[in-house]
PDB file of C-alpha atoms in Angstrom:
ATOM      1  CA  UNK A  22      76.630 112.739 -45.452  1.00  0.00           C
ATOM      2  CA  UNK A  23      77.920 109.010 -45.410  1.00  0.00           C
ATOM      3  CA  UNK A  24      75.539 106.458 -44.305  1.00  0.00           C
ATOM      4  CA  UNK A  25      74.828 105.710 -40.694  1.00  0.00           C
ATOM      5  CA  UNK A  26      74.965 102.898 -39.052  1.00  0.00           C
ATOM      6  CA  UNK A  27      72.613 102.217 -36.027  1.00  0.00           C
ATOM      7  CA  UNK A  28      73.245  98.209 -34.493  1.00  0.00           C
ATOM      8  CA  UNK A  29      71.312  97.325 -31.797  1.00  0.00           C
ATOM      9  CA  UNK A  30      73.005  94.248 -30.487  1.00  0.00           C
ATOM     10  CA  UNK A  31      71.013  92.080 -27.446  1.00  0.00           C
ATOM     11  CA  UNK A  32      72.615  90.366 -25.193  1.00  0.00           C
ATOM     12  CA  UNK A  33      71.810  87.179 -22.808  1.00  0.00           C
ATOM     13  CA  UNK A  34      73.345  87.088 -19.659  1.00  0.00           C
ATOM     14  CA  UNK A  35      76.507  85.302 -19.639  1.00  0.00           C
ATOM     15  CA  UNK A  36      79.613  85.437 -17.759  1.00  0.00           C
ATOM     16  CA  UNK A  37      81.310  86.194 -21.114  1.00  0.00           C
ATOM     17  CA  UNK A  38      79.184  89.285 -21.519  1.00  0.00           C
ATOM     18  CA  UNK A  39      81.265  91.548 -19.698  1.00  0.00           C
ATOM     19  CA  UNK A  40      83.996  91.118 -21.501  1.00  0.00           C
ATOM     20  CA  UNK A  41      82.403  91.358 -24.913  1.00  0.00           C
ATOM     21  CA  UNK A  42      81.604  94.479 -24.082  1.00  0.00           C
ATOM     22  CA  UNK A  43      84.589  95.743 -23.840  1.00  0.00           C
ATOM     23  CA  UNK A  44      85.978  94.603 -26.849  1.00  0.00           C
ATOM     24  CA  UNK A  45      82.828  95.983 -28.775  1.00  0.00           C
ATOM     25  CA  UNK A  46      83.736  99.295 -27.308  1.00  0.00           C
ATOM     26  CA  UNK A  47      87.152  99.126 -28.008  1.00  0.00           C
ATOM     27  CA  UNK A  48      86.172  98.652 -31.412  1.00  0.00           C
ATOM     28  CA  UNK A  49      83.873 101.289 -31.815  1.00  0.00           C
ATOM     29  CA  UNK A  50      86.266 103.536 -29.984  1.00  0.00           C
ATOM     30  CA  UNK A  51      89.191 102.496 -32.769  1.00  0.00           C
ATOM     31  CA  UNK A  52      86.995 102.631 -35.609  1.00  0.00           C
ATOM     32  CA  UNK A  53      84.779 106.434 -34.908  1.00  0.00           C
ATOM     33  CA  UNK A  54      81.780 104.921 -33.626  1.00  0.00           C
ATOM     34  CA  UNK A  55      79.765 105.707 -31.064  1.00  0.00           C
ATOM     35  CA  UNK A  56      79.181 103.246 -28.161  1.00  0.00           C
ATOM     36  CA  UNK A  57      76.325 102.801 -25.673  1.00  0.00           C
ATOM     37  CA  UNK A  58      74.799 100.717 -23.184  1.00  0.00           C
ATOM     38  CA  UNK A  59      71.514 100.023 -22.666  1.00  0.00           C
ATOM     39  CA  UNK A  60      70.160  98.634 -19.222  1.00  0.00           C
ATOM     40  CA  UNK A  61      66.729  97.595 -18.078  1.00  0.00           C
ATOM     41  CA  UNK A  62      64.380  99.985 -17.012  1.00  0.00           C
ATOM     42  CA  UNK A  63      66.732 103.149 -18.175  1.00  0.00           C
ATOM     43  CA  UNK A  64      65.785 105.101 -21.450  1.00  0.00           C
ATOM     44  CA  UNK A  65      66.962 103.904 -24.710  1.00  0.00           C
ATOM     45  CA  UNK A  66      70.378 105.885 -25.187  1.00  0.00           C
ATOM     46  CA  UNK A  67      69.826 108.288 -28.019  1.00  0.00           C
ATOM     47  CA  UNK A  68      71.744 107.917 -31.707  1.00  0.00           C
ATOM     48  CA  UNK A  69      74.619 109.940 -32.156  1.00  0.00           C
ATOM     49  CA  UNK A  70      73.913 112.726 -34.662  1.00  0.00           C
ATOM     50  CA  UNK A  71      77.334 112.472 -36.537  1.00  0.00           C
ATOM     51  CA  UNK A  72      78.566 108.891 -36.169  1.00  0.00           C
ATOM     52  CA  UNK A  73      77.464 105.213 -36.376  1.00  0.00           C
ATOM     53  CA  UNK A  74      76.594 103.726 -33.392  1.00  0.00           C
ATOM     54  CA  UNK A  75      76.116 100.626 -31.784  1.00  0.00           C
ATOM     55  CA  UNK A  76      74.099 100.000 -28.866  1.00  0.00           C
ATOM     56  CA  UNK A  77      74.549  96.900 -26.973  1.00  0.00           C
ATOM     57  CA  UNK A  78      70.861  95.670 -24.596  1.00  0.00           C
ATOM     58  CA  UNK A  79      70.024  93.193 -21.871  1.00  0.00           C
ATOM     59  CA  UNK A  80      66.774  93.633 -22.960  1.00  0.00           C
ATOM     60  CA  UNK A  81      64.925  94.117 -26.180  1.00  0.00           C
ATOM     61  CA  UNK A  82      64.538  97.229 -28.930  1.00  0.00           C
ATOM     62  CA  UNK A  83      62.664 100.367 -27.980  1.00  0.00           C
ATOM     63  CA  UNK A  84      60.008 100.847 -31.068  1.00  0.00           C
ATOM     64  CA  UNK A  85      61.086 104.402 -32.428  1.00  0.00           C
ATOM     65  CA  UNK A  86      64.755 103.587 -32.539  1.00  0.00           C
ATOM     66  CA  UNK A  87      66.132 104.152 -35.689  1.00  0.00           C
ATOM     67  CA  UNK A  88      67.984 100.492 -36.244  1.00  0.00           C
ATOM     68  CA  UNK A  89      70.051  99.242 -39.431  1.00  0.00           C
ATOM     69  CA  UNK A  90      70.772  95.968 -38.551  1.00  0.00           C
ATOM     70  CA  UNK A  91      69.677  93.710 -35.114  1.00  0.00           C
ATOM     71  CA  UNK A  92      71.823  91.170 -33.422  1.00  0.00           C
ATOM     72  CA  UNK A  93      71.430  88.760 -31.109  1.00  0.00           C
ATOM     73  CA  UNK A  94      74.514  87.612 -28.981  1.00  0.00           C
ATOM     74  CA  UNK A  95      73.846  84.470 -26.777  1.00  0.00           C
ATOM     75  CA  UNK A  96      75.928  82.522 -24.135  1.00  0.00           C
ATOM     76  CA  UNK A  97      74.939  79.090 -22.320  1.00  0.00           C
ATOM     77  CA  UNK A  98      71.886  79.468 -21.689  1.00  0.00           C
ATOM     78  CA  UNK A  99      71.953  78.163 -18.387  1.00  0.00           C
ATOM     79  CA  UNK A 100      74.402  81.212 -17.445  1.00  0.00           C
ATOM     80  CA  UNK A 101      71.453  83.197 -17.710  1.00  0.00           C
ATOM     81  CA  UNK A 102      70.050  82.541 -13.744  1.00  0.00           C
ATOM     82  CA  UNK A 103      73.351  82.183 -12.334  1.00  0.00           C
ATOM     83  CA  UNK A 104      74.388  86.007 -13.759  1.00  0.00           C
ATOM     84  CA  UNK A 105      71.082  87.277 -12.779  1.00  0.00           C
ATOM     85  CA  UNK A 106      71.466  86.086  -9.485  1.00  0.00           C
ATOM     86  CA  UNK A 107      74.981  87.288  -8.742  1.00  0.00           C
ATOM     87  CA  UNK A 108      74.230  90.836 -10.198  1.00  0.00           C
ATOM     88  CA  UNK A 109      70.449  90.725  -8.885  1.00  0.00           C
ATOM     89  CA  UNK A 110      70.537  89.273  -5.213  1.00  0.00           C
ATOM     90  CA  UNK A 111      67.892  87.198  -6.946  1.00  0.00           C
ATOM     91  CA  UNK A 112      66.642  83.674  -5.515  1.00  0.00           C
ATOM     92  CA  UNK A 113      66.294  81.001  -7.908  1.00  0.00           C
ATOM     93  CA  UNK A 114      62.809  80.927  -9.048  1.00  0.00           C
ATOM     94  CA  UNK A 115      63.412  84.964  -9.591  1.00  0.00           C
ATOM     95  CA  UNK A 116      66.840  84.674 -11.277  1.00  0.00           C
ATOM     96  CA  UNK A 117      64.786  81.977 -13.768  1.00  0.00           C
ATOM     97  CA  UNK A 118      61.928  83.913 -14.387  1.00  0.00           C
ATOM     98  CA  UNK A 119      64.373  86.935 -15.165  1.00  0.00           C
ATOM     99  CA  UNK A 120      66.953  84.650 -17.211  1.00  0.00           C
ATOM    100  CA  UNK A 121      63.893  83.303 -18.970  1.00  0.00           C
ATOM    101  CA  UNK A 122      62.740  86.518 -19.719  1.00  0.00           C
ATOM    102  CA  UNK A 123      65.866  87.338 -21.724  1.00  0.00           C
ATOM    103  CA  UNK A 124      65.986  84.137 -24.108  1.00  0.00           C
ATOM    104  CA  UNK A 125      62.345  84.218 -25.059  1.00  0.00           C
ATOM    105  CA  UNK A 126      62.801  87.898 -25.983  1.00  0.00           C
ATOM    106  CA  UNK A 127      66.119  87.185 -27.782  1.00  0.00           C
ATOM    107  CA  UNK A 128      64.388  84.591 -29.315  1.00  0.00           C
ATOM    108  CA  UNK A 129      61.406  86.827 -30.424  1.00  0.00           C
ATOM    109  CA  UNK A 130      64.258  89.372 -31.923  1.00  0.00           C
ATOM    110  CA  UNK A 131      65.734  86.234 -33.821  1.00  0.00           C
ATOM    111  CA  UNK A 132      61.916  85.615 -35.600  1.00  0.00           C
ATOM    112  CA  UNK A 133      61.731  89.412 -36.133  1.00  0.00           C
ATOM    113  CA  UNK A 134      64.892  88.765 -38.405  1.00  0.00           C
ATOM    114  CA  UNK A 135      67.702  89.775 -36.055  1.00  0.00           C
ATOM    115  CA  UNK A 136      71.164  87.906 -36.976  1.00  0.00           C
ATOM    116  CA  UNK A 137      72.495  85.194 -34.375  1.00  0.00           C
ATOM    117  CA  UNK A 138      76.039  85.341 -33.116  1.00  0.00           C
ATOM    118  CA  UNK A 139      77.775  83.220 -30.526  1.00  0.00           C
ATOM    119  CA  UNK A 140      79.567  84.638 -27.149  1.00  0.00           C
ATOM    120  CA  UNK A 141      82.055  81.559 -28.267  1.00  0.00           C
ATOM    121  CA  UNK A 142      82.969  82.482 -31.703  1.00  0.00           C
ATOM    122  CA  UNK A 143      86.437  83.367 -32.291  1.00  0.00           C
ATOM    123  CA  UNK A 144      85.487  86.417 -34.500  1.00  0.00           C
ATOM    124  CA  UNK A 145      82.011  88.368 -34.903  1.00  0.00           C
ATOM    125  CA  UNK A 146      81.407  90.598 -37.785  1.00  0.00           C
ATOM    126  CA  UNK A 147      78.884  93.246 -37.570  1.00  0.00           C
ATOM    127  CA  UNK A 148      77.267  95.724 -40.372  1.00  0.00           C
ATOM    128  CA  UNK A 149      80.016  98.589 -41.140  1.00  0.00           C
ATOM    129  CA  UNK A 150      81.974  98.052 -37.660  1.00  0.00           C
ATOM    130  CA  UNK A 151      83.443  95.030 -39.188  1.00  0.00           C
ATOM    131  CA  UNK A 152      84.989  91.776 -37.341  1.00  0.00           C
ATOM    132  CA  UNK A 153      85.610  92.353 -33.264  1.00  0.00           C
ATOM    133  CA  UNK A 154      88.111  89.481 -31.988  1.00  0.00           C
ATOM    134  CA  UNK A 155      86.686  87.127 -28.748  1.00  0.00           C
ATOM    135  CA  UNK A 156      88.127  89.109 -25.847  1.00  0.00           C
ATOM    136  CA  UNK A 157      88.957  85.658 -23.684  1.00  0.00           C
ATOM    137  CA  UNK A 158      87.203  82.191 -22.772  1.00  0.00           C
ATOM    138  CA  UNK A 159      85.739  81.019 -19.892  1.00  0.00           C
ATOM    139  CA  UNK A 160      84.608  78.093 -19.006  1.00  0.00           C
ATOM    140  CA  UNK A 161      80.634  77.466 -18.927  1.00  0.00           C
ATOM    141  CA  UNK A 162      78.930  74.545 -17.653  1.00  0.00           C
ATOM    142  CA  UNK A 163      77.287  72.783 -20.483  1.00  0.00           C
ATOM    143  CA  UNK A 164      73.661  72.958 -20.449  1.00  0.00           C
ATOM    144  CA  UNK A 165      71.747  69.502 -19.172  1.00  0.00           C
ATOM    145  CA  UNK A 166      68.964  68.026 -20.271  1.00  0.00           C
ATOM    146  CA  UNK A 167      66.879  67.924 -17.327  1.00  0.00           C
ATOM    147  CA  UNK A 168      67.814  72.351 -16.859  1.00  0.00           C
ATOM    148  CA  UNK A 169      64.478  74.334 -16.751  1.00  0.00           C
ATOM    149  CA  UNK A 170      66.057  76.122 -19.673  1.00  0.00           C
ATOM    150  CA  UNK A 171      66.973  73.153 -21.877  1.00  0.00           C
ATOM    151  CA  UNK A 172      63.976  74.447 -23.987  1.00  0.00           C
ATOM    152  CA  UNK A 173      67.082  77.702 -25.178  1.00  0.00           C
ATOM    153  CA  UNK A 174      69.999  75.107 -25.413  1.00  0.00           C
ATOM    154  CA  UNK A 175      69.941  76.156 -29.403  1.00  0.00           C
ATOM    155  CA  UNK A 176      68.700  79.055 -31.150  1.00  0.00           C
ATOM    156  CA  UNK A 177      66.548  79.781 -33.143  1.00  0.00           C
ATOM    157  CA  UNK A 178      63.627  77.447 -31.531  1.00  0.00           C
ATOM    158  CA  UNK A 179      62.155  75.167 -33.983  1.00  0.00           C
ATOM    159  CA  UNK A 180      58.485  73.551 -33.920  1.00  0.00           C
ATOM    160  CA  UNK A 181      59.207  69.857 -32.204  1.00  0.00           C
ATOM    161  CA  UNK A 182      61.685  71.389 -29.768  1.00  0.00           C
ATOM    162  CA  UNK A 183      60.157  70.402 -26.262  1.00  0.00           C
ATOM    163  CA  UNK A 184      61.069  70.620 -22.363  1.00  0.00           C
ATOM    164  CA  UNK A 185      60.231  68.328 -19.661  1.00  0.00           C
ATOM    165  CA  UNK A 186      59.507  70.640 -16.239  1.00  0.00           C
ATOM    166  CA  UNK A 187      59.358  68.115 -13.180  1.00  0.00           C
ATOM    167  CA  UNK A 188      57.371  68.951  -9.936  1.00  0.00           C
ATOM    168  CA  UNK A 189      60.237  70.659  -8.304  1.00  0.00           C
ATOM    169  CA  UNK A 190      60.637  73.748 -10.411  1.00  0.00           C
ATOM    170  CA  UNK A 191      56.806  74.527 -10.200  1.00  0.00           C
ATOM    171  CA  UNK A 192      55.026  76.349  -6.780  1.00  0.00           C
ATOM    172  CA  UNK A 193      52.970  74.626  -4.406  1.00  0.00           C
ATOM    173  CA  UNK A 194      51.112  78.154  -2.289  1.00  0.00           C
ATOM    174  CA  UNK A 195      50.937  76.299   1.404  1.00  0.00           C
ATOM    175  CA  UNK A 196      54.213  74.151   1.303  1.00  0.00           C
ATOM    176  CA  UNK A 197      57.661  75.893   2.631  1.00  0.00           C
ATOM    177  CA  UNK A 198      59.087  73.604  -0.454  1.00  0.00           C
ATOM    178  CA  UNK A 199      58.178  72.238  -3.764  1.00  0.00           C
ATOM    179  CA  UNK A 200      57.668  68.194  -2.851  1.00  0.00           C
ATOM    180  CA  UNK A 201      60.235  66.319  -4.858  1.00  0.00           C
ATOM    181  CA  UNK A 202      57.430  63.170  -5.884  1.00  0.00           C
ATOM    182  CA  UNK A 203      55.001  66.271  -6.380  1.00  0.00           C
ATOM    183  CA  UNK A 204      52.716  65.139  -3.661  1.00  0.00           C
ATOM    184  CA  UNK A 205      49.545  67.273  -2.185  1.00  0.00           C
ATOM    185  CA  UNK A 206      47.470  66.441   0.258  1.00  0.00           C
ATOM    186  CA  UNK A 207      43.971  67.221  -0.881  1.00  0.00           C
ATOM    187  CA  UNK A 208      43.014  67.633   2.841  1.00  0.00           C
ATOM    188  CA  UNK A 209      41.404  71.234   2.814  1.00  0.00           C
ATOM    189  CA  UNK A 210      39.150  73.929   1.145  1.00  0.00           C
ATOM    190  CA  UNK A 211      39.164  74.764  -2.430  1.00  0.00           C
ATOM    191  CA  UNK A 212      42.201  76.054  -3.722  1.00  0.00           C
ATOM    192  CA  UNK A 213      45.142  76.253  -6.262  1.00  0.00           C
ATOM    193  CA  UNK A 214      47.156  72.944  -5.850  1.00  0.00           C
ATOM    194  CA  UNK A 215      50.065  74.142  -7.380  1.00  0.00           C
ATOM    195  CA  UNK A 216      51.069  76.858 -10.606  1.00  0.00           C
ATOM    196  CA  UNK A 217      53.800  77.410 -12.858  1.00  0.00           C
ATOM    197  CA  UNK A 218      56.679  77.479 -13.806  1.00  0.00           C
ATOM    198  CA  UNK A 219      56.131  80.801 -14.929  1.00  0.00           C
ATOM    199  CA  UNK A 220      58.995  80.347 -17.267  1.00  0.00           C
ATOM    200  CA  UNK A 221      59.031  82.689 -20.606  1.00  0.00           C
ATOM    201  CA  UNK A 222      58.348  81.539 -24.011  1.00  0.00           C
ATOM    202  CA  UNK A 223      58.365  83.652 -27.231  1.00  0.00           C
ATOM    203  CA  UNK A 224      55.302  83.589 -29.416  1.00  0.00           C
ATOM    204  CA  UNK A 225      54.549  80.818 -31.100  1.00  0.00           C
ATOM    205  CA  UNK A 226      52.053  77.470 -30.977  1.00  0.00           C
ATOM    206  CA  UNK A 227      52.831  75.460 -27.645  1.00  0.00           C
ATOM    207  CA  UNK A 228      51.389  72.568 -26.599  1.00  0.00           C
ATOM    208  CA  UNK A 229      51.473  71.221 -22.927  1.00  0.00           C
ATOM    209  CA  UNK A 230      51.210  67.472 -22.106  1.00  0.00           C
ATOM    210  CA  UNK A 231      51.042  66.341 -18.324  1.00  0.00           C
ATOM    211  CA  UNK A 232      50.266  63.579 -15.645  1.00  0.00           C
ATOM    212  CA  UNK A 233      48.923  62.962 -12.457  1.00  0.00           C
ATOM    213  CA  UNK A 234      47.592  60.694 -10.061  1.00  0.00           C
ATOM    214  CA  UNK A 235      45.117  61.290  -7.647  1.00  0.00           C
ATOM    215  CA  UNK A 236      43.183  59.238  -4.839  1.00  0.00           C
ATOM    216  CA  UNK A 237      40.273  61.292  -4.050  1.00  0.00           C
ATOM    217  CA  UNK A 238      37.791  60.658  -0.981  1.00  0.00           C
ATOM    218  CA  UNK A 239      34.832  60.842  -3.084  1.00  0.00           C
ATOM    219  CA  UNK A 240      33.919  62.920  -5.925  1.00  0.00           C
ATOM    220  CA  UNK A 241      36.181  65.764  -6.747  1.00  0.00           C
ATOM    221  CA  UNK A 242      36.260  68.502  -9.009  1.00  0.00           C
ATOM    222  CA  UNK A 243      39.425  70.046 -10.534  1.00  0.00           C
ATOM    223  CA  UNK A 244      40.307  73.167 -13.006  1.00  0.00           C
ATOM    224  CA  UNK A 245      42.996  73.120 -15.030  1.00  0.00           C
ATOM    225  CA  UNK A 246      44.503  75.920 -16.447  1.00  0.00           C
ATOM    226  CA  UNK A 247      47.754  76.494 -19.086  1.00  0.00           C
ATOM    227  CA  UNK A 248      48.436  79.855 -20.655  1.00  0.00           C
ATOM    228  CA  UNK A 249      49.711  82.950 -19.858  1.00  0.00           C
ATOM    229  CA  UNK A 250      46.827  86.189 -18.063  1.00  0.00           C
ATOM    230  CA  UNK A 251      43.096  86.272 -18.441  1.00  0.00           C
ATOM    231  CA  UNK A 252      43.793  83.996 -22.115  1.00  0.00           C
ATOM    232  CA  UNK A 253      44.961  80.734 -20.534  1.00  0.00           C
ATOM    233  CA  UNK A 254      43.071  77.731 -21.841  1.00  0.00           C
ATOM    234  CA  UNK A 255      41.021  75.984 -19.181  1.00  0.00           C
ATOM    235  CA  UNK A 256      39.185  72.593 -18.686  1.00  0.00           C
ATOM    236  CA  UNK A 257      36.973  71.303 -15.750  1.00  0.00           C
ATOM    237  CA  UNK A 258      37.366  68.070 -15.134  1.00  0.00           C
ATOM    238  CA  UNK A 259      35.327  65.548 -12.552  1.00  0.00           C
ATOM    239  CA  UNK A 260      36.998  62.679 -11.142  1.00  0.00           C
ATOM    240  CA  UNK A 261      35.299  60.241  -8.871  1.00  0.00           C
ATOM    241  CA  UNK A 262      37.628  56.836  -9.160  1.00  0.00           C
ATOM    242  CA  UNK A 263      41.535  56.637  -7.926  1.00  0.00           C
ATOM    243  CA  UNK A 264      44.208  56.582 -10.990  1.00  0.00           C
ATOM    244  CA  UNK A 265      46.395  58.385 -12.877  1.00  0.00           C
ATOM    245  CA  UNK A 266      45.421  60.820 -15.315  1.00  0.00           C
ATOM    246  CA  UNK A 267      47.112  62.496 -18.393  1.00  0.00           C
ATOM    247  CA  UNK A 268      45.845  65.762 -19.903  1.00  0.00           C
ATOM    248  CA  UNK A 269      47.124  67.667 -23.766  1.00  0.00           C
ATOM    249  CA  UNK A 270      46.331  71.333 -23.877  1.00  0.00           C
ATOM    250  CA  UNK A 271      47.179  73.445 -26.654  1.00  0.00           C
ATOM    251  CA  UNK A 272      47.903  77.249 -26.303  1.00  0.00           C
ATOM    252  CA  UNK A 273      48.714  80.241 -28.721  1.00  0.00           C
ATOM    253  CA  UNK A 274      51.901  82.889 -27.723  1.00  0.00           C
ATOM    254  CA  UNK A 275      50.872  85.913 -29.090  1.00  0.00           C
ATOM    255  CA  UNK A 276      54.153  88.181 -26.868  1.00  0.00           C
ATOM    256  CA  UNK A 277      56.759  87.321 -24.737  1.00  0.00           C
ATOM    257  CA  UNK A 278      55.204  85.847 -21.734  1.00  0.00           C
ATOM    258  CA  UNK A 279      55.456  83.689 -18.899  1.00  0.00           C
ATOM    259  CA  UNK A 280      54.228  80.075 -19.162  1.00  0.00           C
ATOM    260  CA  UNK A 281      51.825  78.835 -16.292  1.00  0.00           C
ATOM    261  CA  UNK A 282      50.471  75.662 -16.235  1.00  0.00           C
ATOM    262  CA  UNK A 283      47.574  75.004 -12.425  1.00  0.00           C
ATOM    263  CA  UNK A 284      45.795  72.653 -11.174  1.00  0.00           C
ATOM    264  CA  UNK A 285      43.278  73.951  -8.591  1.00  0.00           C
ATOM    265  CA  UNK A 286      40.614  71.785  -6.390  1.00  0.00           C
ATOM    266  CA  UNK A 287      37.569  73.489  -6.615  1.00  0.00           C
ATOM    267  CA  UNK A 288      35.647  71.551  -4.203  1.00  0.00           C
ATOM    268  CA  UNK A 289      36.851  71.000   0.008  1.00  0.00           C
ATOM    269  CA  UNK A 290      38.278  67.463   0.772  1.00  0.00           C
ATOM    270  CA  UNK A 291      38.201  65.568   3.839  1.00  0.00           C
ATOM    271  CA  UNK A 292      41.580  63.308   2.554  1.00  0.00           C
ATOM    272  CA  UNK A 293      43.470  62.034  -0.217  1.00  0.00           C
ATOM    273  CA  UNK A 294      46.056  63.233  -2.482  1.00  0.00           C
ATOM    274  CA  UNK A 295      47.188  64.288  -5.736  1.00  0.00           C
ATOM    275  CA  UNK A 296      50.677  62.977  -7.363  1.00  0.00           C
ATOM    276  CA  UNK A 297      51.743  65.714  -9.940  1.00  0.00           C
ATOM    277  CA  UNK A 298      54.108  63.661 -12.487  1.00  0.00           C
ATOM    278  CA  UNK A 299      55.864  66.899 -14.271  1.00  0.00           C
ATOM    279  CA  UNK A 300      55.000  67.765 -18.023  1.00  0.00           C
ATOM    280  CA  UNK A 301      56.237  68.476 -20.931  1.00  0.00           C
ATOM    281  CA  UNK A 302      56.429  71.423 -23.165  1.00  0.00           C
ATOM    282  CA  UNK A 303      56.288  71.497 -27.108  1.00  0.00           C
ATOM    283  CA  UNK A 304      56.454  73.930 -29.606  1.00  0.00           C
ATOM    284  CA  UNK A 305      53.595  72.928 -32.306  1.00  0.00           C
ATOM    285  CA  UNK A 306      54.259  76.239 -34.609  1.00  0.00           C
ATOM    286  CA  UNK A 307      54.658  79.589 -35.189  1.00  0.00           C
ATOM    287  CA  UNK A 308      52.342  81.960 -34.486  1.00  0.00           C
ATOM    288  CA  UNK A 309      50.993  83.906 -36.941  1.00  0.00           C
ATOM    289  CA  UNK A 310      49.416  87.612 -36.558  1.00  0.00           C
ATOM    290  CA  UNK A 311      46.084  88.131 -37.869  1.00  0.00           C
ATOM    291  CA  UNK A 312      46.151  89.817 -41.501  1.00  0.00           C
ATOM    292  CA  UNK A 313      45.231  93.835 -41.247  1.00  0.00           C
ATOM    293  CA  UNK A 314      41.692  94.419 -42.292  1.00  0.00           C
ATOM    294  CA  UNK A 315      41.996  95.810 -46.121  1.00  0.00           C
ATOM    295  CA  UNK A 316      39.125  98.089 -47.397  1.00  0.00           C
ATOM    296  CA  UNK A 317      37.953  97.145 -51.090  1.00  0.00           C
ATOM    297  CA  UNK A 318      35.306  99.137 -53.262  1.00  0.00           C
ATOM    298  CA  UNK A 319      33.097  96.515 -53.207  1.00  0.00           C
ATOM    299  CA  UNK A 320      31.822  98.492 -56.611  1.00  0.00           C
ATOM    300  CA  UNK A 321      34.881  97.838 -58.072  1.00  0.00           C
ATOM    301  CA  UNK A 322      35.384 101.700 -58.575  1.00  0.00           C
TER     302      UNK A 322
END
């Protein structure tokens, strides 16, 4: 039997995706392959028996799947909310959280050794199927700066690469709307001030550097918290004098998972307010996976 070839190719959401697509399965269809979607939250489509296959994802590779080689196709990566949004009836925050969710996983399948191609390149060549022809071009917007997502402008992430969030992309629980100075009145029991942006990052080393001023109406207590689930790294800090503060926490990715960076009062006020300033996001390294335990005959049997 000839070898088989078994591509899974991820995509990010793009508005070039679509169309990719079809030219993948035109290929496949010219060329005896088998073709096949995969969507999230369906089961992986199984490998065809007798042919070489390629399967093309939104999402990331089912463990079990027999796989020869792994691609990763990207568009602009500030497509990514305005797709999901369109095809999700998603609001903003969701349609980030969801686009976010796809780069940090490409990203993952890009340090797991998975090759990068561009939804722009005039010609992609994959393992065995051999070079598929860009089915059109549309125009993208061009990724800014200041975009939640600037962190995914280029791929593969590399340690330095950093984000700024400002105060509007992040939740304030008690405000109809995210103030645009980042303003809270302290006025209140003890509570979360404000969380997030519950962005996605791939594993790795991030670091988390941010401001604030605050005018408190006597002594107050804060906790501040930046991780991701029961792991995030916390510090307690007292503050009894008006001014504006900076804090640096550090924080290890082991998965996929969403960034959230809180500050919470943990003490009732009777006034004042805090100023959040925004902060900024850098990747300080990889992460590296603890070495399997190896058993040695400590009598050197």
């Amino acid at each position: 039997m000839n070898h088989l070839e078994r591509i899974w190719l991820m995509q990010t959401p793009s508005r070039m995706g679509p169309a990719w697509r079809e030219a993948f399965a035109r290929a496949c269809e010219d060329r005896g392959w088998a073709f096949a979607v995969h969507e999230r939250g369906e089961p992986a489509p199984p490998p065809d028996p007798s042919r070489s296959q390629l399967t093309v994802s939104w999402l990331d590779w089912f463990e079990g799947q027999p796989v020869t080689r792994f691609y990763v196709q990207r568009g602009t990566a500030d497509d990514s909310p305005d797709i999901l949004a369109r095809a999700g009836d998603l609001g903003p925050s969701e349609a980030l959280y969801e686009g976010s969710l796809r780069l940090a996983a490409a990203e993952l399948m890009l340090q797991n050794g998975a090759d990068l191609i561009d939804m722009n390149d005039e010609v992609v060549t994959l393992q065995g199927l051999g070079d598929v022809s860009r089915p059109c071009e549309i125009a993208v917007s061009q990724l800014g700066s200041d975009h939640p997502l600037a962190l995914y402008k280029s791929a593969p992430l590399k340690t330095g690469d950093s984000i700024r969030w400002p105060p509007r992309v992040f939740s304030y629980p008690g405000l109809a709307a995210a103030p645009e100075d980042g303003r809270i009145e302290l006025l209140g029991r003890r509570r979360m001030l404000f969380n997030g942006p519950n962005i996605f990052l791939p594993p790795g080393r991030w670091r988390l550097d941010a401001e604030f001023s605050i005018n408190p109406p006597a002594r107050t207590e804060l906790l501040i918290e930046w991780g991701f689930g029961e792991g995030a790294r916390s510090l307690s800090v007292v503050i009894e004098h008006p001014g504006r503060y900076s804090v640096s926490l550090e924080q290890e990715w082991t998965r996929v998972a969403a960034a959230d960076f809180r500050i919470s009062l943990m003490i009732p006020a009777l006034a004042g307010h805090l100023d959040f300033h925004g902060a900024v996001v850098t990747r300080i390294g990889d992460y590296v996976a603890p070495a399997a335990p190896v058993l040695e005959d400590a009598a050197g049997a």
